[in-house]
Amino acid sequence: GNGVSGSNNLALVTGPGSVLGTATFFLGFSGAGNQLIVSNGGWVVNANASGTIGGNGSNNLVRVTGPGSVWSNRFALDIKSIGAGNVNNRLVVEDGGQVFNTDGSIDGLNGGGNNFALVTGSGAVWNNSVDLHIGPNARAALVASNGGSWLTFNGTFNPGLSEFTPGVGWRHGSLPGLSSVNNMSYGGLTTIDR
């Protein structure tokens, strides 16, 4: 998806021993509807740079699913869209899949937005070894459900936090400016939504 015409492509990395190695990784740099699916113990290793889902494209998806399935980025992972009409870029980590990076970001610029990450199912983890930023430039969401979790050393959420607890319902907190959450793992059904 490296140009406007680079749309609706699929890369599938599946099964133990299946490895896709990249120096840098962009999904949907300018195209739409591109997918990377890592499943059943497959690995994608971005050895020298950051990973990006979106950029100037829309409706791009990375799905990491099943025990032993890994997407590893040496540096940051950005889920974003730039420009009006560029929306709905997504990361889905499910059922034992794992994603690793330093800084993580879900955001948008210049009218792009509605990007999100879903971490769901037992053993599913999005591991941010440094910071995780949600917003503040566009509507962005992170959901962890059904035993999925995300880890971050520092999390910044702007401007607010909504949390759903089964049997309790929704709680809404106000986090003016930026709020830090240190050395924590979050699970349950939790949405950080701007």
mmCIF file with all atom_site columns, C-alpha atoms in Angstrom:
data_model
loop_
_atom_site.group_PDB
_atom_site.id
_atom_site.type_symbol
_atom_site.label_atom_id
_atom_site.label_alt_id
_atom_site.label_comp_id
_atom_site.label_asym_id
_atom_site.label_entity_id
_atom_site.label_seq_id
_atom_site.pdbx_PDB_ins_code
_atom_site.Cartn_x
_atom_site.Cartn_y
_atom_site.Cartn_z
_atom_site.occupancy
_atom_site.B_iso_or_equiv
_atom_site.pdbx_formal_charge
_atom_site.auth_seq_id
_atom_site.auth_comp_id
_atom_site.auth_asym_id
_atom_site.auth_atom_id
_atom_site.pdbx_PDB_model_num
ATOM 1   C CA . GLY A 1 1   ? 0.000   0.000   0.000  1.00 0.00 ? 1   GLY A CA 1
ATOM 2   C CA . ASN A 1 2   ? 2.783   2.467   -0.874 1.00 0.00 ? 2   ASN A CA 1
ATOM 3   C CA . GLY A 1 3   ? 0.670   4.580   -3.249 1.00 0.00 ? 3   GLY A CA 1
ATOM 4   C CA . VAL A 1 4   ? -2.947  5.497   -3.791 1.00 0.00 ? 4   VAL A CA 1
ATOM 5   C CA . SER A 1 5   ? -3.260  2.550   -6.148 1.00 0.00 ? 5   SER A CA 1
ATOM 6   C CA . GLY A 1 6   ? -1.549  0.280   -3.581 1.00 0.00 ? 6   GLY A CA 1
ATOM 7   C CA . SER A 1 7   ? -4.787  -0.815  -1.962 1.00 0.00 ? 7   SER A CA 1
ATOM 8   C CA . ASN A 1 8   ? -6.463  -4.027  -0.814 1.00 0.00 ? 8   ASN A CA 1
ATOM 9   C CA . ASN A 1 9   ? -3.219  -6.000  -0.462 1.00 0.00 ? 9   ASN A CA 1
ATOM 10  C CA . LEU A 1 10  ? -2.871  -8.927  1.938  1.00 0.00 ? 10  LEU A CA 1
ATOM 11  C CA . ALA A 1 11  ? 0.272   -10.279 3.605  1.00 0.00 ? 11  ALA A CA 1
ATOM 12  C CA . LEU A 1 12  ? -0.232  -13.511 5.548  1.00 0.00 ? 12  LEU A CA 1
ATOM 13  C CA . VAL A 1 13  ? 2.433   -14.901 7.893  1.00 0.00 ? 13  VAL A CA 1
ATOM 14  C CA . THR A 1 14  ? 1.123   -18.087 9.454  1.00 0.00 ? 14  THR A CA 1
ATOM 15  C CA . GLY A 1 15  ? 2.410   -21.143 11.272 1.00 0.00 ? 15  GLY A CA 1
ATOM 16  C CA . PRO A 1 16  ? 5.421   -21.903 13.493 1.00 0.00 ? 16  PRO A CA 1
ATOM 17  C CA . GLY A 1 17  ? 8.699   -21.093 11.754 1.00 0.00 ? 17  GLY A CA 1
ATOM 18  C CA . SER A 1 18  ? 7.089   -18.601 9.352  1.00 0.00 ? 18  SER A CA 1
ATOM 19  C CA . VAL A 1 19  ? 9.008   -15.318 9.681  1.00 0.00 ? 19  VAL A CA 1
ATOM 20  C CA . LEU A 1 20  ? 8.755   -12.066 7.728  1.00 0.00 ? 20  LEU A CA 1
ATOM 21  C CA . GLY A 1 21  ? 11.772  -9.854  8.402  1.00 0.00 ? 21  GLY A CA 1
ATOM 22  C CA . THR A 1 22  ? 11.667  -6.160  7.467  1.00 0.00 ? 22  THR A CA 1
ATOM 23  C CA . ALA A 1 23  ? 14.000  -3.201  7.910  1.00 0.00 ? 23  ALA A CA 1
ATOM 24  C CA . THR A 1 24  ? 11.047  -0.829  8.306  1.00 0.00 ? 24  THR A CA 1
ATOM 25  C CA . PHE A 1 25  ? 7.301   -1.411  8.101  1.00 0.00 ? 25  PHE A CA 1
ATOM 26  C CA . PHE A 1 26  ? 4.472   0.728   6.685  1.00 0.00 ? 26  PHE A CA 1
ATOM 27  C CA . LEU A 1 27  ? 0.998   -0.669  6.089  1.00 0.00 ? 27  LEU A CA 1
ATOM 28  C CA . GLY A 1 28  ? -1.197  1.591   3.980  1.00 0.00 ? 28  GLY A CA 1
ATOM 29  C CA . PHE A 1 29  ? 1.349   4.369   3.561  1.00 0.00 ? 29  PHE A CA 1
ATOM 30  C CA . SER A 1 30  ? -0.952  6.021   1.013  1.00 0.00 ? 30  SER A CA 1
ATOM 31  C CA . GLY A 1 31  ? -3.324  3.173   0.161  1.00 0.00 ? 31  GLY A CA 1
ATOM 32  C CA . ALA A 1 32  ? -6.501  1.803   1.709  1.00 0.00 ? 32  ALA A CA 1
ATOM 33  C CA . GLY A 1 33  ? -7.791  -1.586  2.789  1.00 0.00 ? 33  GLY A CA 1
ATOM 34  C CA . ASN A 1 34  ? -4.398  -3.283  3.210  1.00 0.00 ? 34  ASN A CA 1
ATOM 35  C CA . GLN A 1 35  ? -3.958  -6.108  5.723  1.00 0.00 ? 35  GLN A CA 1
ATOM 36  C CA . LEU A 1 36  ? -1.168  -7.908  7.538  1.00 0.00 ? 36  LEU A CA 1
ATOM 37  C CA . ILE A 1 37  ? -2.293  -11.076 9.306  1.00 0.00 ? 37  ILE A CA 1
ATOM 38  C CA . VAL A 1 38  ? 0.134   -12.877 11.621 1.00 0.00 ? 38  VAL A CA 1
ATOM 39  C CA . SER A 1 39  ? -1.388  -16.114 12.884 1.00 0.00 ? 39  SER A CA 1
ATOM 40  C CA . ASN A 1 40  ? -0.803  -19.543 14.397 1.00 0.00 ? 40  ASN A CA 1
ATOM 41  C CA . GLY A 1 41  ? 2.739   -18.865 15.597 1.00 0.00 ? 41  GLY A CA 1
ATOM 42  C CA . GLY A 1 42  ? 3.982   -16.707 12.703 1.00 0.00 ? 42  GLY A CA 1
ATOM 43  C CA . TRP A 1 43  ? 6.420   -13.864 13.355 1.00 0.00 ? 43  TRP A CA 1
ATOM 44  C CA . VAL A 1 44  ? 6.990   -10.446 11.794 1.00 0.00 ? 44  VAL A CA 1
ATOM 45  C CA . VAL A 1 45  ? 10.264  -8.835  12.899 1.00 0.00 ? 45  VAL A CA 1
ATOM 46  C CA . ASN A 1 46  ? 10.844  -5.166  12.092 1.00 0.00 ? 46  ASN A CA 1
ATOM 47  C CA . ALA A 1 47  ? 14.535  -5.209  12.969 1.00 0.00 ? 47  ALA A CA 1
ATOM 48  C CA . ASN A 1 48  ? 15.779  -1.685  12.354 1.00 0.00 ? 48  ASN A CA 1
ATOM 49  C CA . ALA A 1 49  ? 12.975  0.839   12.616 1.00 0.00 ? 49  ALA A CA 1
ATOM 50  C CA . SER A 1 50  ? 9.442   1.732   13.639 1.00 0.00 ? 50  SER A CA 1
ATOM 51  C CA . GLY A 1 51  ? 6.137   0.341   12.407 1.00 0.00 ? 51  GLY A CA 1
ATOM 52  C CA . THR A 1 52  ? 3.271   2.402   11.017 1.00 0.00 ? 52  THR A CA 1
ATOM 53  C CA . ILE A 1 53  ? -0.339  1.458   10.338 1.00 0.00 ? 53  ILE A CA 1
ATOM 54  C CA . GLY A 1 54  ? -2.058  4.141   8.269  1.00 0.00 ? 54  GLY A CA 1
ATOM 55  C CA . GLY A 1 55  ? -0.168  7.256   7.327  1.00 0.00 ? 55  GLY A CA 1
ATOM 56  C CA . ASN A 1 56  ? -2.058  8.799   4.403  1.00 0.00 ? 56  ASN A CA 1
ATOM 57  C CA . GLY A 1 57  ? -4.351  5.760   4.053  1.00 0.00 ? 57  GLY A CA 1
ATOM 58  C CA . SER A 1 58  ? -7.603  4.440   5.525  1.00 0.00 ? 58  SER A CA 1
ATOM 59  C CA . ASN A 1 59  ? -9.056  1.139   6.693  1.00 0.00 ? 59  ASN A CA 1
ATOM 60  C CA . ASN A 1 60  ? -5.710  -0.646  7.055  1.00 0.00 ? 60  ASN A CA 1
ATOM 61  C CA . LEU A 1 61  ? -5.480  -3.542  9.514  1.00 0.00 ? 61  LEU A CA 1
ATOM 62  C CA . VAL A 1 62  ? -2.767  -5.483  11.303 1.00 0.00 ? 62  VAL A CA 1
ATOM 63  C CA . ARG A 1 63  ? -4.133  -8.588  13.046 1.00 0.00 ? 63  ARG A CA 1
ATOM 64  C CA . VAL A 1 64  ? -1.870  -10.676 15.297 1.00 0.00 ? 64  VAL A CA 1
ATOM 65  C CA . THR A 1 65  ? -3.780  -13.751 16.415 1.00 0.00 ? 65  THR A CA 1
ATOM 66  C CA . GLY A 1 66  ? -3.114  -17.015 18.201 1.00 0.00 ? 66  GLY A CA 1
ATOM 67  C CA . PRO A 1 67  ? -0.541  -18.263 20.731 1.00 0.00 ? 67  PRO A CA 1
ATOM 68  C CA . GLY A 1 68  ? 3.048   -17.661 19.656 1.00 0.00 ? 68  GLY A CA 1
ATOM 69  C CA . SER A 1 69  ? 2.115   -15.088 16.987 1.00 0.00 ? 69  SER A CA 1
ATOM 70  C CA . VAL A 1 70  ? 4.368   -12.027 17.281 1.00 0.00 ? 70  VAL A CA 1
ATOM 71  C CA . TRP A 1 71  ? 4.889   -8.640  15.645 1.00 0.00 ? 71  TRP A CA 1
ATOM 72  C CA . SER A 1 72  ? 8.098   -7.132  17.000 1.00 0.00 ? 72  SER A CA 1
ATOM 73  C CA . ASN A 1 73  ? 9.243   -3.560  16.231 1.00 0.00 ? 73  ASN A CA 1
ATOM 74  C CA . ARG A 1 74  ? 12.668  -2.341  17.264 1.00 0.00 ? 74  ARG A CA 1
ATOM 75  C CA . PHE A 1 75  ? 11.348  1.160   17.880 1.00 0.00 ? 75  PHE A CA 1
ATOM 76  C CA . ALA A 1 76  ? 7.907   2.814   17.925 1.00 0.00 ? 76  ALA A CA 1
ATOM 77  C CA . LEU A 1 77  ? 4.531   1.674   16.605 1.00 0.00 ? 77  LEU A CA 1
ATOM 78  C CA . ASP A 1 78  ? 2.187   4.370   15.249 1.00 0.00 ? 78  ASP A CA 1
ATOM 79  C CA . ILE A 1 79  ? -1.471  3.800   14.401 1.00 0.00 ? 79  ILE A CA 1
ATOM 80  C CA . LYS A 1 80  ? -2.426  7.018   12.687 1.00 0.00 ? 80  LYS A CA 1
ATOM 81  C CA . SER A 1 81  ? -3.952  8.763   9.721  1.00 0.00 ? 81  SER A CA 1
ATOM 82  C CA . ILE A 1 82  ? -2.978  12.072  8.190  1.00 0.00 ? 82  ILE A CA 1
ATOM 83  C CA . GLY A 1 83  ? -5.383  14.238  6.214  1.00 0.00 ? 83  GLY A CA 1
ATOM 84  C CA . ALA A 1 84  ? -9.154  14.636  6.016  1.00 0.00 ? 84  ALA A CA 1
ATOM 85  C CA . GLY A 1 85  ? -10.975 11.432  5.161  1.00 0.00 ? 85  GLY A CA 1
ATOM 86  C CA . ASN A 1 86  ? -8.128  9.137   6.208  1.00 0.00 ? 86  ASN A CA 1
ATOM 87  C CA . VAL A 1 87  ? -9.618  7.080   9.036  1.00 0.00 ? 87  VAL A CA 1
ATOM 88  C CA . ASN A 1 88  ? -10.097 3.681   10.663 1.00 0.00 ? 88  ASN A CA 1
ATOM 89  C CA . ASN A 1 89  ? -6.600  2.230   10.784 1.00 0.00 ? 89  ASN A CA 1
ATOM 90  C CA . ARG A 1 90  ? -6.514  -0.611  13.292 1.00 0.00 ? 90  ARG A CA 1
ATOM 91  C CA . LEU A 1 91  ? -4.380  -2.964  15.308 1.00 0.00 ? 91  LEU A CA 1
ATOM 92  C CA . VAL A 1 92  ? -6.059  -6.152  16.579 1.00 0.00 ? 92  VAL A CA 1
ATOM 93  C CA . VAL A 1 93  ? -4.128  -8.412  18.951 1.00 0.00 ? 93  VAL A CA 1
ATOM 94  C CA . GLU A 1 94  ? -6.109  -11.464 19.953 1.00 0.00 ? 94  GLU A CA 1
ATOM 95  C CA . ASP A 1 95  ? -6.115  -14.897 21.564 1.00 0.00 ? 95  ASP A CA 1
ATOM 96  C CA . GLY A 1 96  ? -2.479  -15.078 22.655 1.00 0.00 ? 96  GLY A CA 1
ATOM 97  C CA . GLY A 1 97  ? -0.961  -12.838 19.975 1.00 0.00 ? 97  GLY A CA 1
ATOM 98  C CA . GLN A 1 98  ? 1.721   -10.381 21.088 1.00 0.00 ? 98  GLN A CA 1
ATOM 99  C CA . VAL A 1 99  ? 2.991   -7.026  19.776 1.00 0.00 ? 99  VAL A CA 1
ATOM 100 C CA . PHE A 1 100 ? 6.222   -5.388  20.966 1.00 0.00 ? 100 PHE A CA 1
ATOM 101 C CA . ASN A 1 101 ? 7.570   -1.848  20.456 1.00 0.00 ? 101 ASN A CA 1
ATOM 102 C CA . THR A 1 102 ? 9.124   1.043   22.367 1.00 0.00 ? 102 THR A CA 1
ATOM 103 C CA . ASP A 1 103 ? 6.704   3.998   22.129 1.00 0.00 ? 103 ASP A CA 1
ATOM 104 C CA . GLY A 1 104 ? 3.151   3.372   20.974 1.00 0.00 ? 104 GLY A CA 1
ATOM 105 C CA . SER A 1 105 ? 0.795   5.973   19.562 1.00 0.00 ? 105 SER A CA 1
ATOM 106 C CA . ILE A 1 106 ? -2.824  6.060   18.372 1.00 0.00 ? 106 ILE A CA 1
ATOM 107 C CA . ASP A 1 107 ? -3.625  9.433   16.851 1.00 0.00 ? 107 ASP A CA 1
ATOM 108 C CA . GLY A 1 108 ? -4.314  11.425  13.684 1.00 0.00 ? 108 GLY A CA 1
ATOM 109 C CA . LEU A 1 109 ? -3.395  14.746  12.088 1.00 0.00 ? 109 LEU A CA 1
ATOM 110 C CA . ASN A 1 110 ? -4.970  17.320  9.778  1.00 0.00 ? 110 ASN A CA 1
ATOM 111 C CA . GLY A 1 111 ? -8.443  15.798  9.873  1.00 0.00 ? 111 GLY A CA 1
ATOM 112 C CA . GLY A 1 112 ? -7.446  12.119  10.026 1.00 0.00 ? 112 GLY A CA 1
ATOM 113 C CA . GLY A 1 113 ? -8.702  10.052  12.953 1.00 0.00 ? 113 GLY A CA 1
ATOM 114 C CA . ASN A 1 114 ? -10.900 7.252   14.300 1.00 0.00 ? 114 ASN A CA 1
ATOM 115 C CA . ASN A 1 115 ? -7.902  4.935   14.644 1.00 0.00 ? 115 ASN A CA 1
ATOM 116 C CA . PHE A 1 116 ? -7.898  2.253   17.295 1.00 0.00 ? 116 PHE A CA 1
ATOM 117 C CA . ALA A 1 117 ? -6.332  -0.806  18.867 1.00 0.00 ? 117 ALA A CA 1
ATOM 118 C CA . LEU A 1 118 ? -8.165  -3.831  20.257 1.00 0.00 ? 118 LEU A CA 1
ATOM 119 C CA . VAL A 1 119 ? -6.395  -6.311  22.538 1.00 0.00 ? 119 VAL A CA 1
ATOM 120 C CA . THR A 1 120 ? -8.705  -9.220  23.272 1.00 0.00 ? 120 THR A CA 1
ATOM 121 C CA . GLY A 1 121 ? -8.629  -12.800 24.485 1.00 0.00 ? 121 GLY A CA 1
ATOM 122 C CA . SER A 1 122 ? -6.496  -14.663 26.986 1.00 0.00 ? 122 SER A CA 1
ATOM 123 C CA . GLY A 1 123 ? -2.780  -14.009 26.625 1.00 0.00 ? 123 GLY A CA 1
ATOM 124 C CA . ALA A 1 124 ? -3.118  -11.201 24.074 1.00 0.00 ? 124 ALA A CA 1
ATOM 125 C CA . VAL A 1 125 ? -0.635  -8.416  24.912 1.00 0.00 ? 125 VAL A CA 1
ATOM 126 C CA . TRP A 1 126 ? 0.424   -5.096  23.392 1.00 0.00 ? 126 TRP A CA 1
ATOM 127 C CA . ASN A 1 127 ? 3.760   -4.361  25.088 1.00 0.00 ? 127 ASN A CA 1
ATOM 128 C CA . ASN A 1 128 ? 4.957   -0.740  24.954 1.00 0.00 ? 128 ASN A CA 1
ATOM 129 C CA . SER A 1 129 ? 8.341   -0.681  26.670 1.00 0.00 ? 129 SER A CA 1
ATOM 130 C CA . VAL A 1 130 ? 8.456   3.134   26.915 1.00 0.00 ? 130 VAL A CA 1
ATOM 131 C CA . ASP A 1 131 ? 5.343   5.304   26.409 1.00 0.00 ? 131 ASP A CA 1
ATOM 132 C CA . LEU A 1 132 ? 1.824   4.899   25.067 1.00 0.00 ? 132 LEU A CA 1
ATOM 133 C CA . HIS A 1 133 ? 0.056   7.990   23.705 1.00 0.00 ? 133 HIS A CA 1
ATOM 134 C CA . ILE A 1 134 ? -3.626  8.096   22.814 1.00 0.00 ? 134 ILE A CA 1
ATOM 135 C CA . GLY A 1 135 ? -4.627  11.332  21.107 1.00 0.00 ? 135 GLY A CA 1
ATOM 136 C CA . PRO A 1 136 ? -4.501  14.266  21.615 1.00 0.00 ? 136 PRO A CA 1
ATOM 137 C CA . ASN A 1 137 ? -4.858  15.396  17.996 1.00 0.00 ? 137 ASN A CA 1
ATOM 138 C CA . ALA A 1 138 ? -7.717  13.144  16.854 1.00 0.00 ? 138 ALA A CA 1
ATOM 139 C CA . ARG A 1 139 ? -10.302 10.638  18.009 1.00 0.00 ? 139 ARG A CA 1
ATOM 140 C CA . ALA A 1 140 ? -8.472  7.481   19.049 1.00 0.00 ? 140 ALA A CA 1
ATOM 141 C CA . ALA A 1 141 ? -9.331  4.442   21.154 1.00 0.00 ? 141 ALA A CA 1
ATOM 142 C CA . LEU A 1 142 ? -7.721  1.494   22.911 1.00 0.00 ? 142 LEU A CA 1
ATOM 143 C CA . VAL A 1 143 ? -9.850  -1.415  24.113 1.00 0.00 ? 143 VAL A CA 1
ATOM 144 C CA . ALA A 1 144 ? -8.653  -4.388  26.158 1.00 0.00 ? 144 ALA A CA 1
ATOM 145 C CA . SER A 1 145 ? -11.235 -7.131  26.687 1.00 0.00 ? 145 SER A CA 1
ATOM 146 C CA . ASN A 1 146 ? -11.718 -10.783 27.625 1.00 0.00 ? 146 ASN A CA 1
ATOM 147 C CA . GLY A 1 147 ? -8.285  -11.232 29.193 1.00 0.00 ? 147 GLY A CA 1
ATOM 148 C CA . GLY A 1 148 ? -6.313  -9.079  26.752 1.00 0.00 ? 148 GLY A CA 1
ATOM 149 C CA . SER A 1 149 ? -3.952  -6.506  28.232 1.00 0.00 ? 149 SER A CA 1
ATOM 150 C CA . TRP A 1 150 ? -1.609  -3.698  27.337 1.00 0.00 ? 150 TRP A CA 1
ATOM 151 C CA . LEU A 1 151 ? 1.553   -2.714  29.118 1.00 0.00 ? 151 LEU A CA 1
ATOM 152 C CA . THR A 1 152 ? 3.295   0.634   29.229 1.00 0.00 ? 152 THR A CA 1
ATOM 153 C CA . PHE A 1 153 ? 5.920   2.337   31.338 1.00 0.00 ? 153 PHE A CA 1
ATOM 154 C CA . ASN A 1 154 ? 4.198   5.700   30.964 1.00 0.00 ? 154 ASN A CA 1
ATOM 155 C CA . GLY A 1 155 ? 0.761   6.310   29.498 1.00 0.00 ? 155 GLY A CA 1
ATOM 156 C CA . THR A 1 156 ? -0.571  9.687   28.435 1.00 0.00 ? 156 THR A CA 1
ATOM 157 C CA . PHE A 1 157 ? -4.269  10.062  27.824 1.00 0.00 ? 157 PHE A CA 1
ATOM 158 C CA . ASN A 1 158 ? -5.840  13.321  26.760 1.00 0.00 ? 158 ASN A CA 1
ATOM 159 C CA . PRO A 1 159 ? -8.378  14.512  27.703 1.00 0.00 ? 159 PRO A CA 1
ATOM 160 C CA . GLY A 1 160 ? -10.318 11.768  29.505 1.00 0.00 ? 160 GLY A CA 1
ATOM 161 C CA . LEU A 1 161 ? -10.705 8.166   30.529 1.00 0.00 ? 161 LEU A CA 1
ATOM 162 C CA . SER A 1 162 ? -13.725 5.879   30.330 1.00 0.00 ? 162 SER A CA 1
ATOM 163 C CA . GLU A 1 163 ? -13.678 2.476   31.968 1.00 0.00 ? 163 GLU A CA 1
ATOM 164 C CA . PHE A 1 164 ? -16.225 -0.332  31.855 1.00 0.00 ? 164 PHE A CA 1
ATOM 165 C CA . THR A 1 165 ? -16.355 -2.877  34.671 1.00 0.00 ? 165 THR A CA 1
ATOM 166 C CA . PRO A 1 166 ? -18.731 -5.855  34.362 1.00 0.00 ? 166 PRO A CA 1
ATOM 167 C CA . GLY A 1 167 ? -21.438 -5.606  37.019 1.00 0.00 ? 167 GLY A CA 1
ATOM 168 C CA . VAL A 1 168 ? -20.583 -1.958  37.694 1.00 0.00 ? 168 VAL A CA 1
ATOM 169 C CA . GLY A 1 169 ? -20.966 -0.231  34.336 1.00 0.00 ? 169 GLY A CA 1
ATOM 170 C CA . TRP A 1 170 ? -19.194 2.780   32.893 1.00 0.00 ? 170 TRP A CA 1
ATOM 171 C CA . ARG A 1 171 ? -17.091 5.150   34.982 1.00 0.00 ? 171 ARG A CA 1
ATOM 172 C CA . HIS A 1 172 ? -15.853 8.403   33.474 1.00 0.00 ? 172 HIS A CA 1
ATOM 173 C CA . GLY A 1 173 ? -12.862 10.233  34.832 1.00 0.00 ? 173 GLY A CA 1
ATOM 174 C CA . SER A 1 174 ? -11.487 13.619  33.980 1.00 0.00 ? 174 SER A CA 1
ATOM 175 C CA . LEU A 1 175 ? -7.775  13.781  33.277 1.00 0.00 ? 175 LEU A CA 1
ATOM 176 C CA . PRO A 1 176 ? -7.003  17.419  32.516 1.00 0.00 ? 176 PRO A CA 1
ATOM 177 C CA . GLY A 1 177 ? -3.874  17.866  30.456 1.00 0.00 ? 177 GLY A CA 1
ATOM 178 C CA . LEU A 1 178 ? -1.760  14.752  30.428 1.00 0.00 ? 178 LEU A CA 1
ATOM 179 C CA . SER A 1 179 ? -1.805  12.070  33.077 1.00 0.00 ? 179 SER A CA 1
ATOM 180 C CA . SER A 1 180 ? 0.919   9.495   33.664 1.00 0.00 ? 180 SER A CA 1
ATOM 181 C CA . VAL A 1 181 ? 0.373   5.911   34.703 1.00 0.00 ? 181 VAL A CA 1
ATOM 182 C CA . ASN A 1 182 ? 3.617   4.180   35.641 1.00 0.00 ? 182 ASN A CA 1
ATOM 183 C CA . ASN A 1 183 ? 4.663   0.528   35.426 1.00 0.00 ? 183 ASN A CA 1
ATOM 184 C CA . MET A 1 184 ? 1.187   -0.918  35.095 1.00 0.00 ? 184 MET A CA 1
ATOM 185 C CA . SER A 1 185 ? -0.562  -3.661  33.175 1.00 0.00 ? 185 SER A CA 1
ATOM 186 C CA . TYR A 1 186 ? -4.199  -3.128  32.269 1.00 0.00 ? 186 TYR A CA 1
ATOM 187 C CA . GLY A 1 187 ? -6.753  -5.773  31.516 1.00 0.00 ? 187 GLY A CA 1
ATOM 188 C CA . GLY A 1 188 ? -10.501 -6.242  31.700 1.00 0.00 ? 188 GLY A CA 1
ATOM 189 C CA . LEU A 1 189 ? -12.635 -4.234  29.319 1.00 0.00 ? 189 LEU A CA 1
ATOM 190 C CA . THR A 1 190 ? -11.022 -0.816  29.322 1.00 0.00 ? 190 THR A CA 1
ATOM 191 C CA . THR A 1 191 ? -11.369 1.917   26.760 1.00 0.00 ? 191 THR A CA 1
ATOM 192 C CA . ILE A 1 192 ? -9.231  5.001   26.545 1.00 0.00 ? 192 ILE A CA 1
ATOM 193 C CA . ASP A 1 193 ? -11.211 7.092   24.095 1.00 0.00 ? 193 ASP A CA 1
ATOM 194 C CA . ARG A 1 194 ? -10.757 10.643  22.890 1.00 0.00 ? 194 ARG A CA 1
#
